[in-house]
Structure formats: structure tokens, C-alpha cells
Coordinates of C-alpha atoms in Angstrom, one line a residue:
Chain A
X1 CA 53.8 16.4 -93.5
X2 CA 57.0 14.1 -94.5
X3 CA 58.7 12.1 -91.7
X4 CA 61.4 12.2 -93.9
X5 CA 64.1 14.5 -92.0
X6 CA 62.5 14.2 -88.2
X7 CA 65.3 11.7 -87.3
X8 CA 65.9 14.5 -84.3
X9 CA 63.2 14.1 -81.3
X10 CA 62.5 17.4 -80.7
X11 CA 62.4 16.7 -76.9
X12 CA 65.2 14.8 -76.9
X13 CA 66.9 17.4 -78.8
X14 CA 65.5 20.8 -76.2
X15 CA 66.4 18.4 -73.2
X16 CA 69.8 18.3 -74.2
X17 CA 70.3 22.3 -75.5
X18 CA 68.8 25.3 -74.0
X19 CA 66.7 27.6 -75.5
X20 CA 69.2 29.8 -76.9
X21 CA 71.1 28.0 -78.4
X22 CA 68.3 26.1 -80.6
X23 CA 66.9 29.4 -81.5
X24 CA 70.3 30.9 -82.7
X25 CA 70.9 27.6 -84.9
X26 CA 67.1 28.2 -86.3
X27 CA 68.0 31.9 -87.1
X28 CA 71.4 30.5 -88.7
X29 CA 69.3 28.4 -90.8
X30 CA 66.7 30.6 -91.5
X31 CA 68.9 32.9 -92.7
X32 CA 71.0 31.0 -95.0
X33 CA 67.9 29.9 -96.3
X34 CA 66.9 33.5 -97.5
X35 CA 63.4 32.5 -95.1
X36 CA 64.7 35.5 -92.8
X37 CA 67.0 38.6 -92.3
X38 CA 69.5 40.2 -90.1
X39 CA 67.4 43.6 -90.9
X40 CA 63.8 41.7 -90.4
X41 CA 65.1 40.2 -87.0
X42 CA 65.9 43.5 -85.9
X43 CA 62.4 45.6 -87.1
X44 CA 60.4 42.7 -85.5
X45 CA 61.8 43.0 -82.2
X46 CA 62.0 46.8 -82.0
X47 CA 58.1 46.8 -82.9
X48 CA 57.4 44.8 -80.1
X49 CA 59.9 46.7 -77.5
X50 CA 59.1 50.4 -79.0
X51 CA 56.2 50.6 -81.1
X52 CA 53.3 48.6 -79.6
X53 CA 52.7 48.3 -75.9
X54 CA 50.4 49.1 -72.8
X55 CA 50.5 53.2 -73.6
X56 CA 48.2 52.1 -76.7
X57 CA 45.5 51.2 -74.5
X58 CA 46.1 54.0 -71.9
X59 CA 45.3 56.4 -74.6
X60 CA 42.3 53.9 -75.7
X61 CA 40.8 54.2 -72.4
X62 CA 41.8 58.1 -71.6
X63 CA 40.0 59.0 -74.7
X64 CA 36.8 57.1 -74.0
X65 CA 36.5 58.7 -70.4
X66 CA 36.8 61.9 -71.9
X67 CA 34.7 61.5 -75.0
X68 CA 31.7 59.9 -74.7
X69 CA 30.5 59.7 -77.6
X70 CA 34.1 57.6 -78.4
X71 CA 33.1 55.6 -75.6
X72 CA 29.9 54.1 -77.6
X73 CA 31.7 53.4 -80.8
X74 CA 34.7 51.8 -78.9
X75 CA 32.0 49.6 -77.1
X76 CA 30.2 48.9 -80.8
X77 CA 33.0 48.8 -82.8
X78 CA 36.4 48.5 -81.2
X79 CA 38.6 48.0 -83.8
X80 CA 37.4 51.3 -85.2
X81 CA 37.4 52.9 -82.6
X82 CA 41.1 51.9 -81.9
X83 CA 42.5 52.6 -85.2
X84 CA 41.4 56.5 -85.0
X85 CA 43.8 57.0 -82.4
X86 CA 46.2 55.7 -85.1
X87 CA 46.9 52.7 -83.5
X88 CA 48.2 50.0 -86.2
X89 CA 45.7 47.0 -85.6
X90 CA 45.8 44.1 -88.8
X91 CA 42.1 42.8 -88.9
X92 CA 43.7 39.6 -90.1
X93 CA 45.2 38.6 -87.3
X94 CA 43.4 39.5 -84.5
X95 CA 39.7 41.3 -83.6
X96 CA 39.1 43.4 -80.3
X97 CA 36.1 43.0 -77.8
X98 CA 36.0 46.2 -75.6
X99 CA 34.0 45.1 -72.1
X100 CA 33.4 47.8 -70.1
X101 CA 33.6 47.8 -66.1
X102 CA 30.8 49.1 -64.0
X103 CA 30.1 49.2 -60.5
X104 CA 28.6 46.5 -60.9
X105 CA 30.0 44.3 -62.7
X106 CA 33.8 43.9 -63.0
X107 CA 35.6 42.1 -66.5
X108 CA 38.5 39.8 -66.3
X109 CA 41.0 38.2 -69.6
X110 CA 42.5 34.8 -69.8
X111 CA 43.5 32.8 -72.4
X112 CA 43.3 28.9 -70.8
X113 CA 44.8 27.3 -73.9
X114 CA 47.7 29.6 -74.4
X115 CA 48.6 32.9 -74.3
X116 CA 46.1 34.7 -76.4
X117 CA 46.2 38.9 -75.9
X118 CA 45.1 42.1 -77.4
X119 CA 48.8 42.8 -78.0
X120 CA 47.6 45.5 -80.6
X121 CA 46.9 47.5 -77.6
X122 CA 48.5 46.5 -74.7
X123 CA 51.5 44.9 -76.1
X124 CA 53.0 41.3 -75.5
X125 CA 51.2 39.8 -72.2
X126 CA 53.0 39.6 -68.5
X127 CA 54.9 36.5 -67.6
X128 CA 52.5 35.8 -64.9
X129 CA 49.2 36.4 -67.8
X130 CA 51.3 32.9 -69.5
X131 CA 51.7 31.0 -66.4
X132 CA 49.3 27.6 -65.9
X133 CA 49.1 29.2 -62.1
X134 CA 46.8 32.2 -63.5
X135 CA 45.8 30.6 -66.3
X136 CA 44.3 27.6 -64.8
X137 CA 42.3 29.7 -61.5
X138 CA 41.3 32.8 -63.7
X139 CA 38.1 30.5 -64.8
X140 CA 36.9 28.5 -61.3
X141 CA 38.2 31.1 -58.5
X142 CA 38.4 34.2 -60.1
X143 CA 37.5 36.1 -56.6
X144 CA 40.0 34.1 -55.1
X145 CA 42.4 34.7 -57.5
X146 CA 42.2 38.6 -57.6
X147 CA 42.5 38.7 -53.2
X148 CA 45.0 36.2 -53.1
X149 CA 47.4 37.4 -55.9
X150 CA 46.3 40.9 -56.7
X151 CA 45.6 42.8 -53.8
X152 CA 42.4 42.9 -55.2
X153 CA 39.1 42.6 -53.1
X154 CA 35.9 42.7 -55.0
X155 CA 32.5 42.9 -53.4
X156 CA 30.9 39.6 -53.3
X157 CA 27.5 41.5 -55.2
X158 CA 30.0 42.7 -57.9
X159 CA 29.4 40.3 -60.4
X160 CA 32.8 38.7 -62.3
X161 CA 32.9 38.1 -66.2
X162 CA 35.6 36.1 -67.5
X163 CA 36.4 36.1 -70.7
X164 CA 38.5 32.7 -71.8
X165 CA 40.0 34.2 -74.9
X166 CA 39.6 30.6 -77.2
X167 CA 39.5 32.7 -80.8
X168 CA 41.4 35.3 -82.7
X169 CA 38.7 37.9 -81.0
X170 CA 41.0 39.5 -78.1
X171 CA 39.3 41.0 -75.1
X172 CA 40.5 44.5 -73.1
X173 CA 38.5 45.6 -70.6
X174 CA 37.6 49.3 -70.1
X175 CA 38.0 50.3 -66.6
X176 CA 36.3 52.9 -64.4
X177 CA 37.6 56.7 -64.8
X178 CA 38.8 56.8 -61.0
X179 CA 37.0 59.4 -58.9
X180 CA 38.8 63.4 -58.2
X181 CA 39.9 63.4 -61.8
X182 CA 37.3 65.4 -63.0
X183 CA 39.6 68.5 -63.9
X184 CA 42.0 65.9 -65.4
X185 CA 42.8 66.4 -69.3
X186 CA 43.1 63.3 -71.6
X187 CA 46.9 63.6 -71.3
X188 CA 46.7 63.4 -67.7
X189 CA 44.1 60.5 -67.9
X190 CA 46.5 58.5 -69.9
X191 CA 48.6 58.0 -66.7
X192 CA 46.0 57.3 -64.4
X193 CA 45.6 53.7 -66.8
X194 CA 47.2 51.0 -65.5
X195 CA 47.9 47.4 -67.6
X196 CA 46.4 45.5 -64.8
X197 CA 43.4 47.5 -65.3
X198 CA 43.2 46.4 -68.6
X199 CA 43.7 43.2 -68.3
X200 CA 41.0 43.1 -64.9
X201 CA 43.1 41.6 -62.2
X202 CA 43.3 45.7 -61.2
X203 CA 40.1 47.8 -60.7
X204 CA 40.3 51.2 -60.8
X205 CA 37.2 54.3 -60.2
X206 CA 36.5 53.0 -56.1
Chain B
X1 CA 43.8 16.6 -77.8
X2 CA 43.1 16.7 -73.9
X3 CA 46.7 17.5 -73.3
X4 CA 48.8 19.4 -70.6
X5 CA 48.2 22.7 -72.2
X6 CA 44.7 22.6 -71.5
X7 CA 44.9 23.9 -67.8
X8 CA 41.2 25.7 -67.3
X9 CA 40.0 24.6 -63.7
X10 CA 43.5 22.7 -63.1
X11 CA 44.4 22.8 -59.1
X12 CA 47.7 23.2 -57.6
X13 CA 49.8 25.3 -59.9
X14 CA 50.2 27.2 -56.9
X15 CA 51.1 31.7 -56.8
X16 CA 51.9 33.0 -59.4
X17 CA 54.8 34.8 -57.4
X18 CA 56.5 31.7 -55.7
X19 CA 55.6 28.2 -57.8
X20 CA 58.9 28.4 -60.2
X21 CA 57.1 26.8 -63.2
X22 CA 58.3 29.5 -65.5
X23 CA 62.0 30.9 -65.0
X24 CA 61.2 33.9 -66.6
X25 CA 62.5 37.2 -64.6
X26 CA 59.1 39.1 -63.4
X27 CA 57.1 35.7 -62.8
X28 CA 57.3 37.1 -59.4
X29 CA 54.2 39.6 -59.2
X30 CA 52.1 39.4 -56.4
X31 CA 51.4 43.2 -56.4
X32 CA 50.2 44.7 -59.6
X33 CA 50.5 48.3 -58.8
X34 CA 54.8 47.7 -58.4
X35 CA 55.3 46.2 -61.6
X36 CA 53.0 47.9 -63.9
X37 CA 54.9 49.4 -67.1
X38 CA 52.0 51.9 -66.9
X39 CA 52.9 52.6 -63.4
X40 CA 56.9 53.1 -63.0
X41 CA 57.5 49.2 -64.1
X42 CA 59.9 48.1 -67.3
X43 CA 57.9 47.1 -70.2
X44 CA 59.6 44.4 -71.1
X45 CA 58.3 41.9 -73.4
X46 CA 61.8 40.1 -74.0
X47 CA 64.0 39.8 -71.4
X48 CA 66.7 38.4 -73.2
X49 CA 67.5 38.8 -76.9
X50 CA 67.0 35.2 -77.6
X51 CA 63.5 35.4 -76.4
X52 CA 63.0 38.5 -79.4
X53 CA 64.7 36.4 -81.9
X54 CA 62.3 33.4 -81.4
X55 CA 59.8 35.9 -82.0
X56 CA 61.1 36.5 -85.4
X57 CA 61.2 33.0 -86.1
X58 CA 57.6 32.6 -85.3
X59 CA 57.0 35.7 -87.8
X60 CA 59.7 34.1 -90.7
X61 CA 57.9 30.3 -89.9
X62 CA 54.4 31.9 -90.3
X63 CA 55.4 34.4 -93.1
X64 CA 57.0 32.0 -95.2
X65 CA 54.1 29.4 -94.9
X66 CA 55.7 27.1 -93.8
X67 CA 52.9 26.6 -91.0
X68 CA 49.5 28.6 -89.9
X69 CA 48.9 29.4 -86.4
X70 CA 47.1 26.5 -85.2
X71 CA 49.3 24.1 -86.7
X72 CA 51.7 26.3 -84.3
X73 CA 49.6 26.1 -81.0
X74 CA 49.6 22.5 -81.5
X75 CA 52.9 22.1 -81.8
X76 CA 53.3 23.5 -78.5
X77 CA 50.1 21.3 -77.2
X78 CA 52.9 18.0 -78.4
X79 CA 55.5 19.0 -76.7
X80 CA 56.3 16.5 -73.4
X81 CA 54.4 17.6 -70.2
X82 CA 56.9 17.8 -68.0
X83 CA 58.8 20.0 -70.1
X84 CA 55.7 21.8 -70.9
X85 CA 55.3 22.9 -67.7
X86 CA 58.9 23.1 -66.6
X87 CA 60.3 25.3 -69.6
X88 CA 60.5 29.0 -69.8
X89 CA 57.9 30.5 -72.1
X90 CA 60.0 31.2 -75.4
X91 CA 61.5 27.8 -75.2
X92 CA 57.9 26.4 -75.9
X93 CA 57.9 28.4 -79.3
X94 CA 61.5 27.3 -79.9
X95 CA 60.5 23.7 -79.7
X96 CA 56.8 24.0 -81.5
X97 CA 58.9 25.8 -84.5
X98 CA 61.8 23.5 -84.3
X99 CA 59.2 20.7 -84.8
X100 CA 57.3 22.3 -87.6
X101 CA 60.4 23.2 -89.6
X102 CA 61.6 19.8 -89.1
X103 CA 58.5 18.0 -90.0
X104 CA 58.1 20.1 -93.0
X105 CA 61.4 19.1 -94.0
X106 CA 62.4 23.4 -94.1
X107 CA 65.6 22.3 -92.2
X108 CA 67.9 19.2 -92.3
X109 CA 67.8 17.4 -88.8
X110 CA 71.3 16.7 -88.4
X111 CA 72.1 20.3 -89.4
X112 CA 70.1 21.6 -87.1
X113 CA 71.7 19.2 -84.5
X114 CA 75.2 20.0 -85.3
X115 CA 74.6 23.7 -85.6
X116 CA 72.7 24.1 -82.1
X117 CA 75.6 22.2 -80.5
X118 CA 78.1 24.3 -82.3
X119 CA 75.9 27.4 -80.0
X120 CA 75.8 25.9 -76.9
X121 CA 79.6 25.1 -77.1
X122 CA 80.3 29.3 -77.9
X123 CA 81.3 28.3 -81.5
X124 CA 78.0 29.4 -83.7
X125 CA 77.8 32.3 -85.3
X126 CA 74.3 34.0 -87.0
X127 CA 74.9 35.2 -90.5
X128 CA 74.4 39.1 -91.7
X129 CA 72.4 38.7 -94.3
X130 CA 70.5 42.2 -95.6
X131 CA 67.3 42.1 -97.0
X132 CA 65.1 45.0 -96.7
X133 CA 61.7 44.2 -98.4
X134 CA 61.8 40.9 -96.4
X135 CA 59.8 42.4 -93.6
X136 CA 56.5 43.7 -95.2
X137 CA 56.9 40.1 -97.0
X138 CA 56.8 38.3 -93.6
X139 CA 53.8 40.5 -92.4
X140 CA 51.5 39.8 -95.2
X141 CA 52.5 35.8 -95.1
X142 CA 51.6 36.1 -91.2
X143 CA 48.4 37.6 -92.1
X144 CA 47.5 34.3 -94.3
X145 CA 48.5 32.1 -91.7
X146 CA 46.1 33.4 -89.4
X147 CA 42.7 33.4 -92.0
X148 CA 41.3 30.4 -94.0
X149 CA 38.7 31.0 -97.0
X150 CA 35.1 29.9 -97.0
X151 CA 31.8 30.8 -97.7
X152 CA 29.8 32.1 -95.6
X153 CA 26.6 30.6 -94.0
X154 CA 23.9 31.3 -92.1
X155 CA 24.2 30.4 -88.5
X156 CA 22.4 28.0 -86.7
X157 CA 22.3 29.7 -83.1
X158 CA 21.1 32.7 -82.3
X159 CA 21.8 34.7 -79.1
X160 CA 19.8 33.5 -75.8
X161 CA 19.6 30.1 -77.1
X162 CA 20.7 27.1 -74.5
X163 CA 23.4 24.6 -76.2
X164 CA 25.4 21.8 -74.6
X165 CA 28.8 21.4 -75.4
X166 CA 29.4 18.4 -77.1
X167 CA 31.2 15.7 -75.0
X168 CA 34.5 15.2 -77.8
X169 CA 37.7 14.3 -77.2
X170 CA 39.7 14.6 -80.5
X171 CA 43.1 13.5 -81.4
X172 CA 44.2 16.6 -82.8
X173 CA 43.4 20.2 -82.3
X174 CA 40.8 22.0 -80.7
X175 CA 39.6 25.2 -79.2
X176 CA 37.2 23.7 -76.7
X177 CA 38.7 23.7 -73.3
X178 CA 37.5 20.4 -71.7
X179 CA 36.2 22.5 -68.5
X180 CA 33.1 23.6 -70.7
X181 CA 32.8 20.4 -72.6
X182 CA 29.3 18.2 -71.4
X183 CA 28.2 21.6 -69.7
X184 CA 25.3 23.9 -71.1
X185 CA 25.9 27.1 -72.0
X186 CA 24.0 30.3 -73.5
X187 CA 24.2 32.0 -76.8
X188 CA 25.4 35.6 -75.9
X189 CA 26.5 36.8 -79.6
X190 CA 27.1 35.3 -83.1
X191 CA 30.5 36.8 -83.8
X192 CA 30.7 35.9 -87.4
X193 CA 33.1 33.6 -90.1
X194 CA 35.9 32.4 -88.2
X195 CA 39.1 29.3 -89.5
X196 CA 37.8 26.3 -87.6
X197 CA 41.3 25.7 -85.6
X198 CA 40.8 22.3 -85.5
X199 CA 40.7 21.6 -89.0
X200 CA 43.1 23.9 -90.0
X201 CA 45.8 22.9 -87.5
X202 CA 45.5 19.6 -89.6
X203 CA 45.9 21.1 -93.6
X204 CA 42.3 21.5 -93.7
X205 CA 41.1 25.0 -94.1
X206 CA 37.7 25.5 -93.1
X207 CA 35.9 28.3 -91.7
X208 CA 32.4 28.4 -89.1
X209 CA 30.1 30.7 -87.6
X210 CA 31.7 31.3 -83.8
X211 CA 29.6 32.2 -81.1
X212 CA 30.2 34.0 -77.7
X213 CA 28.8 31.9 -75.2
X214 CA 28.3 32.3 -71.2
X215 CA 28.0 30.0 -68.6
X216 CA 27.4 29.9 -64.7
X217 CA 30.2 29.9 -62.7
X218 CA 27.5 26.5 -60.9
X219 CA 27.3 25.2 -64.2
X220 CA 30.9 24.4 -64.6
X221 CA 32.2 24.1 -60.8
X222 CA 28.9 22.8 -58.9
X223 CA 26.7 24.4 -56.3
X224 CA 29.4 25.3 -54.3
X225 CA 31.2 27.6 -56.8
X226 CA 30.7 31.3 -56.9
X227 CA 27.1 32.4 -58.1
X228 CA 28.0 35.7 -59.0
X229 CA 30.7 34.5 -61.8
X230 CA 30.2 34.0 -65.1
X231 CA 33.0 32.6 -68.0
X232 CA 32.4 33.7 -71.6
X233 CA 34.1 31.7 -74.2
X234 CA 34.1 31.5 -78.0
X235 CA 33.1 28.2 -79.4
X236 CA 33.2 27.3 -82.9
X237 CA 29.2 26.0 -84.0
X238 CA 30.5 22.2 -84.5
X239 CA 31.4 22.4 -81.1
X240 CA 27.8 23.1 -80.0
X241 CA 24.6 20.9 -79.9
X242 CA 20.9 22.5 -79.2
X243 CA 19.4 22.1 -75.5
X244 CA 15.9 20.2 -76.4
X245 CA 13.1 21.9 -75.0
X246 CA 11.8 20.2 -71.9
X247 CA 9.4 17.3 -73.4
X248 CA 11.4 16.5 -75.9
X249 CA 13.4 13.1 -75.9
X250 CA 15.9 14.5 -78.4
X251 CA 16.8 17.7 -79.9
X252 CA 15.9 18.1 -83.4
X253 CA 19.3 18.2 -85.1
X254 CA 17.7 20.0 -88.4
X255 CA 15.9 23.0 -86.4
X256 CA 17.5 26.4 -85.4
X257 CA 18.7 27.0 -88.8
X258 CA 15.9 29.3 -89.4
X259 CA 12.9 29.0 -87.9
X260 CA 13.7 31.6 -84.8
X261 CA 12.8 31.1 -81.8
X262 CA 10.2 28.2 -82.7
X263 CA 11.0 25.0 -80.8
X264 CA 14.9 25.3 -79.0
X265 CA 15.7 28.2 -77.8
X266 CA 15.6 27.7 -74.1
X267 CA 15.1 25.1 -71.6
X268 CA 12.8 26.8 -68.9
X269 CA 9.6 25.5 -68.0
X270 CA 7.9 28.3 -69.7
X271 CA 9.6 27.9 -73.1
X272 CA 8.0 25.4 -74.0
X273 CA 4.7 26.3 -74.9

């Protein structure tokens, strides 16, 4: 990389401007310089507000309570298994783990070096999922963690699996179908999902 | 590089409802069930528009090539630590891209300069520019920036095997939080062919067999941590070293490649017969 042009210290530079402003001159720029679009600006953010987010993996999980036969090849194969539901995964950037809750053993995602997320499925992560706070206790106090900040309080003989998300392979976790909804259909599953669940800092089915 | 980014373990960040590191608007979630989109909460992944456009600049810096994504996380890893911890979320992606496109000469510095303060004074204005194929473009350039080339090979782990982390502290780019590194782990999966991040953060496209790999909750904390936790991480092979069988002064750095479970494969007492 040249050192030609970085005469601006980027710090110096984001100490002295807030955030929106830099990113409006970079979209200026980028612009000008035929790199980016008014129309491409607009189609990337209405993916990310309209087209992918948490119902993705509500219908995910729905559909593996009630099928399961779709629950094995969602367990063995999870990008399959995703895309049937015609849910728009690109294997390029990004591979799914599905871990499955028992109750016995309860899954929980991080990502300790950034922000790493199945956002094919659940969309773009929670403020809190980015925070050092979470992001630093998921991996030495998870137990505390989920009591202190989640409401949640997990048997001490319910074994906790984190998964530190360190590669493109993005981890959801596959809660319990919650007991009484026997006589539910999937459509009525689908609400019962929560995001939390997915992510494991939310346990549903005791 | 051991930097600020690599909190795993880190104490004192404080709740994630109260501690005020990131400004963002719903920072403050202490009960899961209120401000689930699934359950009555907003799904909001921007909360201003800013925050979406610097999405799209991540998609037009990746899409263009002008950058992959690990030379994009470790942009962010550079950035200062105060303001690393002190700066909303999308105002670390501004300043990783702002540092890329600079260093890669995409934009002129002083432009860039003039045309930020020109913003934050109320006097900028973004350009309509029209380009409809642009998009798909983008996408399949982001797709690039996230795979590197390279033949496979077989790997030299194979699941239930011991390894130790290796004890490496690089300058650049890595994957391997330091919380795992010096610690012994076990060989849950082979996950296949993945870009070695810390190469290709750097110009160097190469790729490795990655492995799932667990460890006790004891291993990484001490006695006094929770024995019913376990972290799973993926680690790239070159980040991993075979656990000697007990006996054995050092481990034999040309086994494992494919003589099963002959020789390293475990560390307890009756392994090693």
C-alpha cells in the first residue's frame, strides 16, 4: 500500500469530525468516482431494513419443530436446509452452524474479535451483541452473564457451549419448541421464536 | 496484533445496559423479552441514515476491491484504543474505510479533509448519480473479498485430537484470540478450506484447513471457573501445534498428517500405549 496520499491521520481526522459527516464526504467521493451509486446506496440499505432480518430465522426454527425430518438436515447441513425456505444465503461470504439446545445443554454466540453474525438469518446483530461488555464476559462468565443481564437463570447441571465466532462459519442456535404448543401450526410457531433465542442469551421450551 | 479489539476474558466493561461505551440508541437492554424485534421490539439495524450509508461504503470499498475483509477488520483493530472503545459502532467502519481508501490512494487526503469539513459545517452535499447495474456489480466484488484461492490439502488434525495453541503474538492480523493462546484444546470437527485471515489481511492470499476446537471452561480461566462451560472456537491449522503423548519430550512435528490415531492423538494416561 502507498503512503503516498495518507498525509491525513485518520484519528486525528475522526477526533475532529463526527461520524456523519466523514461518511457523507466518503459517499461524495465515492460517488463522483463512479465506485458507488445514489440507486446502490438506497437497495443496500433497504436489504438490510426489509429484506433480511430475525423473521428468517423464526421460520428456520418453526419449520424444524414441526418437521423433523427438516430438523436433521438443518442440523447436517444448514445452509441447505436454510435456502429451501428460500432464504437468500451467498456461500461466499458466510457458512451456518445450526447448534441445537437440549435440556441439557444450552448454546450461546459471540464473536470476541468483532462483530461476526449469521445475519443471513437473523439480520444485522443487536447493539449490545457489538459491545466489549458482552463481548468480553460471553467466554469466562457466561452463567453470570445470562442471570445478570438477561433475566436468564440456567441450572448449574445445564451445561453452556460457547461458540466464539473467529471464521466466516456463523453460528445460530436452535432453541427448544416451548411446551403447550403442541396444537400450534408452523405459522403460529414462527411467533413463539424470539432473536434472543437465537442468539442463546434467551432459552425457550422450560 | 494483541490490540484493544481483542476483548475475550477482558474485566470491567461493566452492563451492557448502563456502561456508555457505545452511544448507540438500544445499548440499554437488560431485559431481552422487551426489546426483541421478534417480540413487539423495532428491528432496527440502522438507527440513523448515516449508519446505512457506511454500510454501503463497506459494500462499494469491498465491491470495488479496493480491500478484502480482513484487511477491513484490521483496520478497525488500528484504530486508537480510546477511541476504539469510546466511538459508536458505525464510526469504527467509518474510520477502518477512511484508512483503507486513503492508504490505497482511492481518495485524495486533502479532499477528503476539505469535503468532510464542508459536512460538518451544513455545506456538503451527496451527488445523484444513477447507476443501476452497479449493485449486482458490488455484490459479486464483496463475494471476492471475502474468499482467497488455494489448493486444497489434507489436514493434519483430526477430530478428538489434543493441540496447544501456539504461544504467537504477531504484528499484523490474526484470528486467534489471545484468551486461547498457550492453552490446549480438542479437535471437535475439520471444517474444511478456509482464507488464512492473517495472511490475507496483509496481500497474501492463502487458504488452510480450519478446525472447530473446544476447550474447558478450567482450561482457560483456572480451577475456579465454571466446570460445566465449554468455548468452541475456530482456529486456522497454523495456529495449532500437536499435544505429545505423555513420554514424549517433544511432539513429532511431521506426524498427524496421516497416520491416524498412531502416536498424538490424546494426552491421557491410557493413550499412550
Amino acid at each position: 500500500m502507498s503512503e503516498g496520499s495518507a498525509t491525513i491521520d485518520v484519528e486525528d481526522h475522526a477526533r475532529e469530525y463526527d461520524p456523519e459527516a466523514r461518511a457523507r464526504a466518503l459517499q461524495s467521493l465515492l460517488i463522483e468516482k463512479g465506485l458507488l451509486s445514489t440507486d446502490a446506496v438506497d437497495r443496500i440499505i433497504a436489504t438490510y431494513e426489509e429484506d433480511v432480518g430475525p423473521l428468517n430465522g423464526a421460520r428456520v426454527v418453526a419449520r424444524a419443530w414441526s418437521d423433523p425430518e427438516y430438523r436433521d438436515r438443518l442440523l447436517d447441513d444448514a445452509l441447505g436446509a436454510i435456502t429451501e425456505l428460500d432464504i437468500d444465503v451467498d456461500e461466499d461470504t458466510m457458512e451456518i452452524e445450526v447448534v441445537e439446545n437440549t435440556p441439557t445443554d444450552h448454546h450461546l454466540v459471540v464473536c470476541t474479535l468483532c462483530s461476526c453474525y449469521p445475519w443471513a438469518v437473523l439480520g444485522l446483530p443487536p447493539t449490545w451483541y457489538k459491545t466489549p461488555a458482552y463481548r468480553s464476559r460471553a467466554v469466562k462468565d457466561p452463567r453470570g452473564l445470562l442471570r445478570g443481564e438477561f433475566d436468564l437463570e440456567l441450572d448449574e447441571e445445564i451445561e453452556i457451549h460457547v461458540h466464539d465466532s473467529t471464521s466466516e462459519l456463523r453460528y445460530m442456535v436452535l432453541p427448544q419448541r416451548p411446551p403447550g404448543t403442541e396444537d400450534l401450526s408452523e405459522a403460529e410457531l414462527v411467533d413463539r421464536v424470539t432473536r434472543n433465542a437465537m442468539i442463546g442469551v434467551d432459552r425457550l421450551g422450560e | 496484533m494483541d490490540g484493544i479489539h481483542d476483548v475475550g476474558g477482558m474485566d470491567g466493561f461493566g452492563s451492557l445496559a448502563v456502561d456508555g461505551h457505545d452511544a448507540d440508541i438500544d445499548t440499554g437492554t437488560d431485559d431481552g423479552e422487551s426489546t426483541d424485534p421478534l417480540s413487539g421490539g423495532a428491528y432496527e439495524p440502522f438507527h440513523e441514515r448515516w449508519e446505512g450509508v457506511t454500510y454501503s461504503l463497506f459494500v462499494a470499498t469491498l465491491g470495488n476491491g479496493v480491500a478484502n475483509i480482513d484487511e477491513f477488520r484490521h483496520s478497525i483493530e488500528r484504530m486508537d484504543p480510546d477511541r476504539y472503545l469510546t466511538a459508536r459502532y458505525y464510526d469504527r467502519w467509518v474510520t477502518g474505510l477512511s484508512r483503507l481508501l486513503l492508504e490505497t490512494d482511492t481518495i485524495d487526503a486533502e479532499d477528503f479533509w476539505v469535503r468532510t469539513a464542508a459536512f460538518a459545517a451544513g455545506e456538503g452535499s451527496v451527488p445523484e448519480r444513477e447507476e443501476p447495474g452497479l449493485v449486482g456489480d458490488l455484490a459479486a466484488g464483496v463475494a471476492d473479498a471475502y474468499g482467497s484461492e488455494g489448493e486444497p490439502r489434507e489436514p493434519r488434525f483430526e477430530a478428538g485430537e489434543a493441540v496447544r495453541i501456539e504461544n504467537v503474538h504477531p504484528e499484523g492480523h490474526t484470528r486467534c484470540p489471545g484468551y486461547v493462546r498457550r492453552t490446549q484444546g480438542t479437535i471437535e470437527a475439520h471444517r474444511g478450506m478456509f482464507t488464512l485471515p492473517d495472511a490475507s489481511a496483509h496481500g497474501e492470499p492463502a487458504v488452510e484447513p480450519l478446525y472447530e476446537v473446544a476447550f474447558g471452561a478450567q482450561e482457560l480461566w483456572g480451577e475456579e471457573a465454571d466446570p460445566n462451560v465449554a468455548v468452541t472456537l475456530d482456529l486456522w491449522e497454523s495456529y495449532l501445534v500437536p499435544v505429545a503423548p505423555e513420554g514424549d519430550a517433544e511432539p513429532n512435528e511431521e506426524a498427524g498428517t496421516d497416520d491416524g490415531d498412531e502416536g498424538n492423538d490424546t494426552d491421557s494416561p491410557e493413550g499412550t500405549g
